[in-house]
Amino acid sequence: MNVKKMQAMMLIIVSVVVFLAGYREMKPVSDQEKMESMIAVLEKNGTNVQRWSWLARETKTISNIHTFEELLKQLKERANVEEWEIEQSKDGYKATAQKKFSSYEERLVVTWTMENTKENTFIIYEVSGEKWNPKYINKMNQIFDTKPKIYTCIQGALNDKIEGVLQDKVNEVLKDLSAKMIEKVEERAFVSVSAYNKKWNDALSTNKEKINVQIAIRSTNNKNTIVVGTPIITSEY
């Protein structure tokens, strides 16, 4: 082997070694990690976290009332539901079960529309409380047959008076979340942004752009409240 070929071979070997040494497998960020990241970022930015919510949703296709009733029976056993509160309308049925504990509360909702269309049934399990603890959502694994879509949300009050415009505080939170702003709605006492964190493995599409986190700040009566949610905010703000 001549010198040039030897040098070329050594260059390839060195390049491969450097690549492998610098490579780290990108593991998906779990929904629990996203929740804890949002809480940490808000606290870092002077927020007194007051409430969190975790909403899990699964869709199914059910063709008749008997199958719907069977589903309610199964979920009653899985989720330890004491009693369903059932509402009937011309479109279908809605079954709700709620339970309050000392540190959190949970709500299970099952809706079925009588139209025989794809995904006409929704199972929604929502847990909320003041102080986050992952053990509060353990029951979720008993409820769903498949991996549900998760929506998480954090609400709090900013401890310090915001100097300057609300957008400045939003920018600080975006930076700490490693998120890029995609869309913005701004008023005198309110600002809301949709953003994208490329490290998070899920996203929604809006105007051909990806988003997976929303931030909203409202200023009323010398009180500044902030809400952060992923992939979107599901609570009222």
Short mmCIF file of C-alpha atoms in Angstrom, two decimals:
data_model
loop_
_atom_site.label_atom_id
_atom_site.label_comp_id
_atom_site.label_asym_id
_atom_site.label_seq_id
_atom_site.Cartn_x
_atom_site.Cartn_y
_atom_site.Cartn_z
CA MET A 1 0.00 0.00 0.00
CA ASN A 2 1.45 3.36 -0.99
CA VAL A 3 1.80 6.32 1.35
CA LYS A 4 -1.24 8.24 0.00
CA LYS A 5 -3.55 5.26 0.40
CA MET A 6 -2.20 4.67 3.91
CA GLN A 7 -2.84 8.32 4.86
CA ALA A 8 -6.37 8.16 3.42
CA MET A 9 -7.11 4.98 5.37
CA MET A 10 -5.80 6.48 8.60
CA LEU A 11 -7.95 9.59 8.05
CA ILE A 12 -11.07 7.46 7.67
CA ILE A 13 -10.25 5.46 10.81
CA VAL A 14 -9.63 8.61 12.85
CA SER A 15 -12.88 10.16 11.60
CA VAL A 16 -14.89 7.09 12.60
CA VAL A 17 -13.29 6.99 16.06
CA VAL A 18 -14.01 10.68 16.64
CA PHE A 19 -17.62 10.24 15.51
CA LEU A 20 -18.21 7.27 17.80
CA ALA A 21 -16.55 9.02 20.74
CA GLY A 22 -18.79 12.04 20.33
CA TYR A 23 -21.98 10.11 19.61
CA ARG A 24 -24.61 9.85 22.32
CA GLU A 25 -27.87 8.04 21.76
CA MET A 26 -30.78 10.49 21.90
CA LYS A 27 -33.33 8.95 24.23
CA PRO A 28 -36.93 10.22 23.95
CA VAL A 29 -37.82 12.74 26.64
CA SER A 30 -40.65 11.26 28.72
CA ASP A 31 -43.80 13.22 29.53
CA GLN A 32 -42.85 13.06 33.19
CA GLU A 33 -39.47 14.64 32.40
CA LYS A 34 -41.21 17.40 30.44
CA MET A 35 -43.51 18.10 33.39
CA GLU A 36 -40.59 18.30 35.80
CA SER A 37 -38.59 20.44 33.38
CA MET A 38 -41.43 22.96 33.07
CA ILE A 39 -41.81 23.15 36.85
CA ALA A 40 -38.05 23.70 37.31
CA VAL A 41 -37.96 26.43 34.65
CA LEU A 42 -40.93 28.29 36.13
CA GLU A 43 -39.46 28.15 39.63
CA LYS A 44 -36.13 29.38 38.27
CA ASN A 45 -37.96 32.36 36.77
CA GLY A 46 -39.58 33.42 40.01
CA THR A 47 -42.86 31.54 39.82
CA ASN A 48 -44.84 30.19 42.73
CA VAL A 49 -46.25 27.03 41.13
CA GLN A 50 -49.86 26.69 42.23
CA ARG A 51 -51.31 23.91 40.14
CA TRP A 52 -50.36 21.16 37.71
CA SER A 53 -52.53 18.99 35.49
CA TRP A 54 -51.89 15.79 33.56
CA LEU A 55 -54.37 14.79 30.86
CA ALA A 56 -54.18 11.47 29.03
CA ARG A 57 -56.42 10.74 26.03
CA GLU A 58 -57.06 7.60 24.03
CA THR A 59 -59.42 7.17 21.07
CA LYS A 60 -61.41 4.13 20.03
CA THR A 61 -64.09 3.12 17.52
CA ILE A 62 -67.28 1.72 19.07
CA SER A 63 -70.23 0.75 16.92
CA ASN A 64 -73.07 0.23 19.41
CA ILE A 65 -74.36 1.00 22.89
CA HIS A 66 -73.66 -2.52 24.17
CA THR A 67 -69.94 -2.21 23.37
CA PHE A 68 -69.91 1.22 25.03
CA GLU A 69 -71.50 -0.21 28.18
CA GLU A 70 -68.95 -3.03 28.19
CA LEU A 71 -66.14 -0.47 27.97
CA LEU A 72 -67.57 1.42 30.96
CA LYS A 73 -67.75 -1.83 32.89
CA GLN A 74 -64.10 -2.61 32.15
CA LEU A 75 -62.93 0.90 33.04
CA LYS A 76 -64.95 0.87 36.26
CA GLU A 77 -62.95 -2.14 37.40
CA ARG A 78 -59.58 -0.93 36.11
CA ALA A 79 -59.86 2.58 37.57
CA ASN A 80 -61.75 1.57 40.73
CA VAL A 81 -64.68 3.80 39.77
CA GLU A 82 -67.46 3.86 42.37
CA GLU A 83 -70.19 5.14 40.08
CA TRP A 84 -70.54 6.67 36.62
CA GLU A 85 -72.48 9.88 36.09
CA ILE A 86 -74.00 9.38 32.65
CA GLU A 87 -75.38 12.09 30.39
CA GLN A 88 -77.33 11.30 27.23
CA SER A 89 -77.88 13.61 24.28
CA LYS A 90 -79.10 13.22 20.72
CA ASP A 91 -75.48 12.67 19.66
CA GLY A 92 -74.47 10.01 22.16
CA TYR A 93 -73.36 9.45 25.75
CA LYS A 94 -70.90 10.92 28.20
CA ALA A 95 -69.82 9.07 31.36
CA THR A 96 -67.90 10.89 34.11
CA ALA A 97 -66.32 9.72 37.34
CA GLN A 98 -64.50 12.04 39.75
CA LYS A 99 -62.59 11.45 42.93
CA LYS A 100 -60.81 13.84 45.30
CA PHE A 101 -57.88 12.94 47.51
CA SER A 102 -55.99 15.01 50.07
CA SER A 103 -53.22 16.07 47.65
CA TYR A 104 -54.77 15.69 44.20
CA GLU A 105 -57.95 14.91 42.31
CA GLU A 106 -58.75 12.78 39.30
CA ARG A 107 -61.44 12.72 36.64
CA LEU A 108 -62.24 10.00 34.11
CA VAL A 109 -64.47 10.86 31.14
CA VAL A 110 -65.67 8.53 28.39
CA THR A 111 -67.62 9.97 25.46
CA TRP A 112 -69.26 8.06 22.65
CA THR A 113 -70.97 9.55 19.61
CA MET A 114 -73.48 7.31 17.87
CA GLU A 115 -72.15 8.18 14.44
CA ASN A 116 -70.28 5.13 13.15
CA THR A 117 -67.12 7.02 12.27
CA LYS A 118 -63.46 6.44 12.92
CA GLU A 119 -62.42 7.31 16.49
CA ASN A 120 -65.89 8.15 17.76
CA THR A 121 -65.02 7.31 21.36
CA PHE A 122 -62.69 9.24 23.68
CA ILE A 123 -61.28 8.12 27.02
CA ILE A 124 -59.85 11.06 29.00
CA TYR A 125 -58.10 10.66 32.33
CA GLU A 126 -57.12 13.91 34.05
CA VAL A 127 -55.19 14.29 37.29
CA SER A 128 -54.44 17.65 38.93
CA GLY A 129 -53.06 18.99 42.17
CA GLU A 130 -50.93 21.63 43.85
CA LYS A 131 -47.63 19.78 44.36
CA TRP A 132 -46.51 17.41 41.60
CA ASN A 133 -45.70 13.81 42.41
CA PRO A 134 -45.40 11.17 39.67
CA LYS A 135 -47.07 8.54 41.87
CA TYR A 136 -50.38 10.36 41.41
CA ILE A 137 -50.58 9.22 37.78
CA ASN A 138 -49.77 5.53 38.35
CA LYS A 139 -53.38 4.53 37.74
CA MET A 140 -53.04 5.67 34.13
CA ASN A 141 -51.23 2.43 33.26
CA GLN A 142 -54.29 0.44 34.35
CA ILE A 143 -56.76 2.45 32.29
CA PHE A 144 -55.46 2.53 28.73
CA ASP A 145 -54.98 -0.30 26.24
CA THR A 146 -52.55 1.70 24.11
CA LYS A 147 -50.18 4.59 24.79
CA PRO A 148 -52.40 7.65 25.27
CA LYS A 149 -51.70 11.17 24.09
CA ILE A 150 -50.43 13.23 27.04
CA TYR A 151 -51.04 16.92 27.73
CA THR A 152 -49.32 18.50 30.74
CA CYS A 153 -49.85 21.95 32.16
CA ILE A 154 -48.37 24.11 34.95
CA GLN A 155 -49.97 27.25 36.40
CA GLY A 156 -48.42 29.73 38.81
CA ALA A 157 -48.01 33.30 39.99
CA LEU A 158 -44.89 35.33 39.28
CA ASN A 159 -43.45 36.49 42.60
CA ASP A 160 -41.70 39.59 41.32
CA LYS A 161 -43.09 42.54 39.45
CA ILE A 162 -42.27 42.20 35.77
CA GLU A 163 -40.01 44.98 34.65
CA GLY A 164 -40.76 45.99 31.06
CA VAL A 165 -43.06 44.10 28.71
CA LEU A 166 -44.50 40.65 29.36
CA GLN A 167 -42.72 39.35 26.28
CA ASP A 168 -39.37 39.73 28.06
CA LYS A 169 -40.41 37.21 30.72
CA VAL A 170 -41.77 34.86 28.05
CA ASN A 171 -38.42 35.06 26.26
CA GLU A 172 -36.60 34.07 29.46
CA VAL A 173 -38.85 31.04 29.92
CA LEU A 174 -38.47 30.06 26.26
CA LYS A 175 -34.68 30.23 26.56
CA ASP A 176 -34.63 28.03 29.66
CA LEU A 177 -36.93 25.53 27.95
CA SER A 178 -34.64 25.50 24.88
CA ALA A 179 -37.70 26.34 22.77
CA LYS A 180 -37.99 28.48 19.65
CA MET A 181 -40.98 30.77 19.30
CA ILE A 182 -43.24 29.91 16.33
CA GLU A 183 -46.40 32.00 16.87
CA LYS A 184 -47.33 34.87 19.19
CA VAL A 185 -50.46 36.69 20.36
CA GLU A 186 -49.70 39.90 22.25
CA GLU A 187 -51.95 42.44 23.96
CA ARG A 188 -51.28 45.12 26.56
CA ALA A 189 -51.79 42.83 29.57
CA PHE A 190 -51.53 39.43 27.92
CA VAL A 191 -49.08 37.49 25.79
CA SER A 192 -49.23 33.94 24.50
CA VAL A 193 -46.66 32.07 22.41
CA SER A 194 -46.49 28.69 20.74
CA ALA A 195 -42.98 27.28 20.48
CA TYR A 196 -40.95 24.23 19.51
CA ASN A 197 -38.35 22.31 21.49
CA LYS A 198 -36.51 20.03 19.07
CA LYS A 199 -35.32 17.78 21.92
CA TRP A 200 -38.89 16.77 22.71
CA ASN A 201 -40.03 13.96 20.49
CA ASP A 202 -43.65 14.99 19.90
CA ALA A 203 -45.24 17.96 18.17
CA LEU A 204 -48.39 19.33 16.61
CA SER A 205 -48.44 21.04 13.22
CA THR A 206 -49.75 24.56 12.74
CA ASN A 207 -49.37 26.51 9.51
CA LYS A 208 -46.75 23.98 8.38
CA GLU A 209 -44.73 24.62 11.56
CA LYS A 210 -44.19 22.27 14.52
CA ILE A 211 -45.12 23.27 18.07
CA ASN A 212 -44.89 21.34 21.33
CA VAL A 213 -45.04 23.94 24.09
CA GLN A 214 -47.21 26.99 24.82
CA ILE A 215 -46.65 29.81 27.31
CA ALA A 216 -49.16 32.45 28.40
CA ILE A 217 -48.73 35.34 30.84
CA ARG A 218 -51.58 37.57 32.00
CA SER A 219 -51.28 40.71 34.11
CA THR A 220 -54.36 41.77 36.11
CA ASN A 221 -54.65 43.92 39.25
CA ASN A 222 -50.90 43.95 39.84
CA LYS A 223 -50.88 40.16 39.68
CA ASN A 224 -48.99 38.26 37.00
CA THR A 225 -50.02 34.68 36.28
CA ILE A 226 -48.20 32.28 33.97
CA VAL A 227 -49.28 29.02 32.36
CA VAL A 228 -47.05 26.58 30.48
CA GLY A 229 -48.30 23.50 28.69
CA THR A 230 -47.12 20.81 26.31
CA PRO A 231 -47.81 20.24 23.51
CA ILE A 232 -50.51 22.89 24.05
CA ILE A 233 -52.20 24.54 27.03
CA THR A 234 -55.37 22.62 27.88
CA SER A 235 -56.60 24.70 30.82
CA GLU A 236 -58.37 28.02 30.68
CA TYR A 237 -56.17 31.09 31.03
#
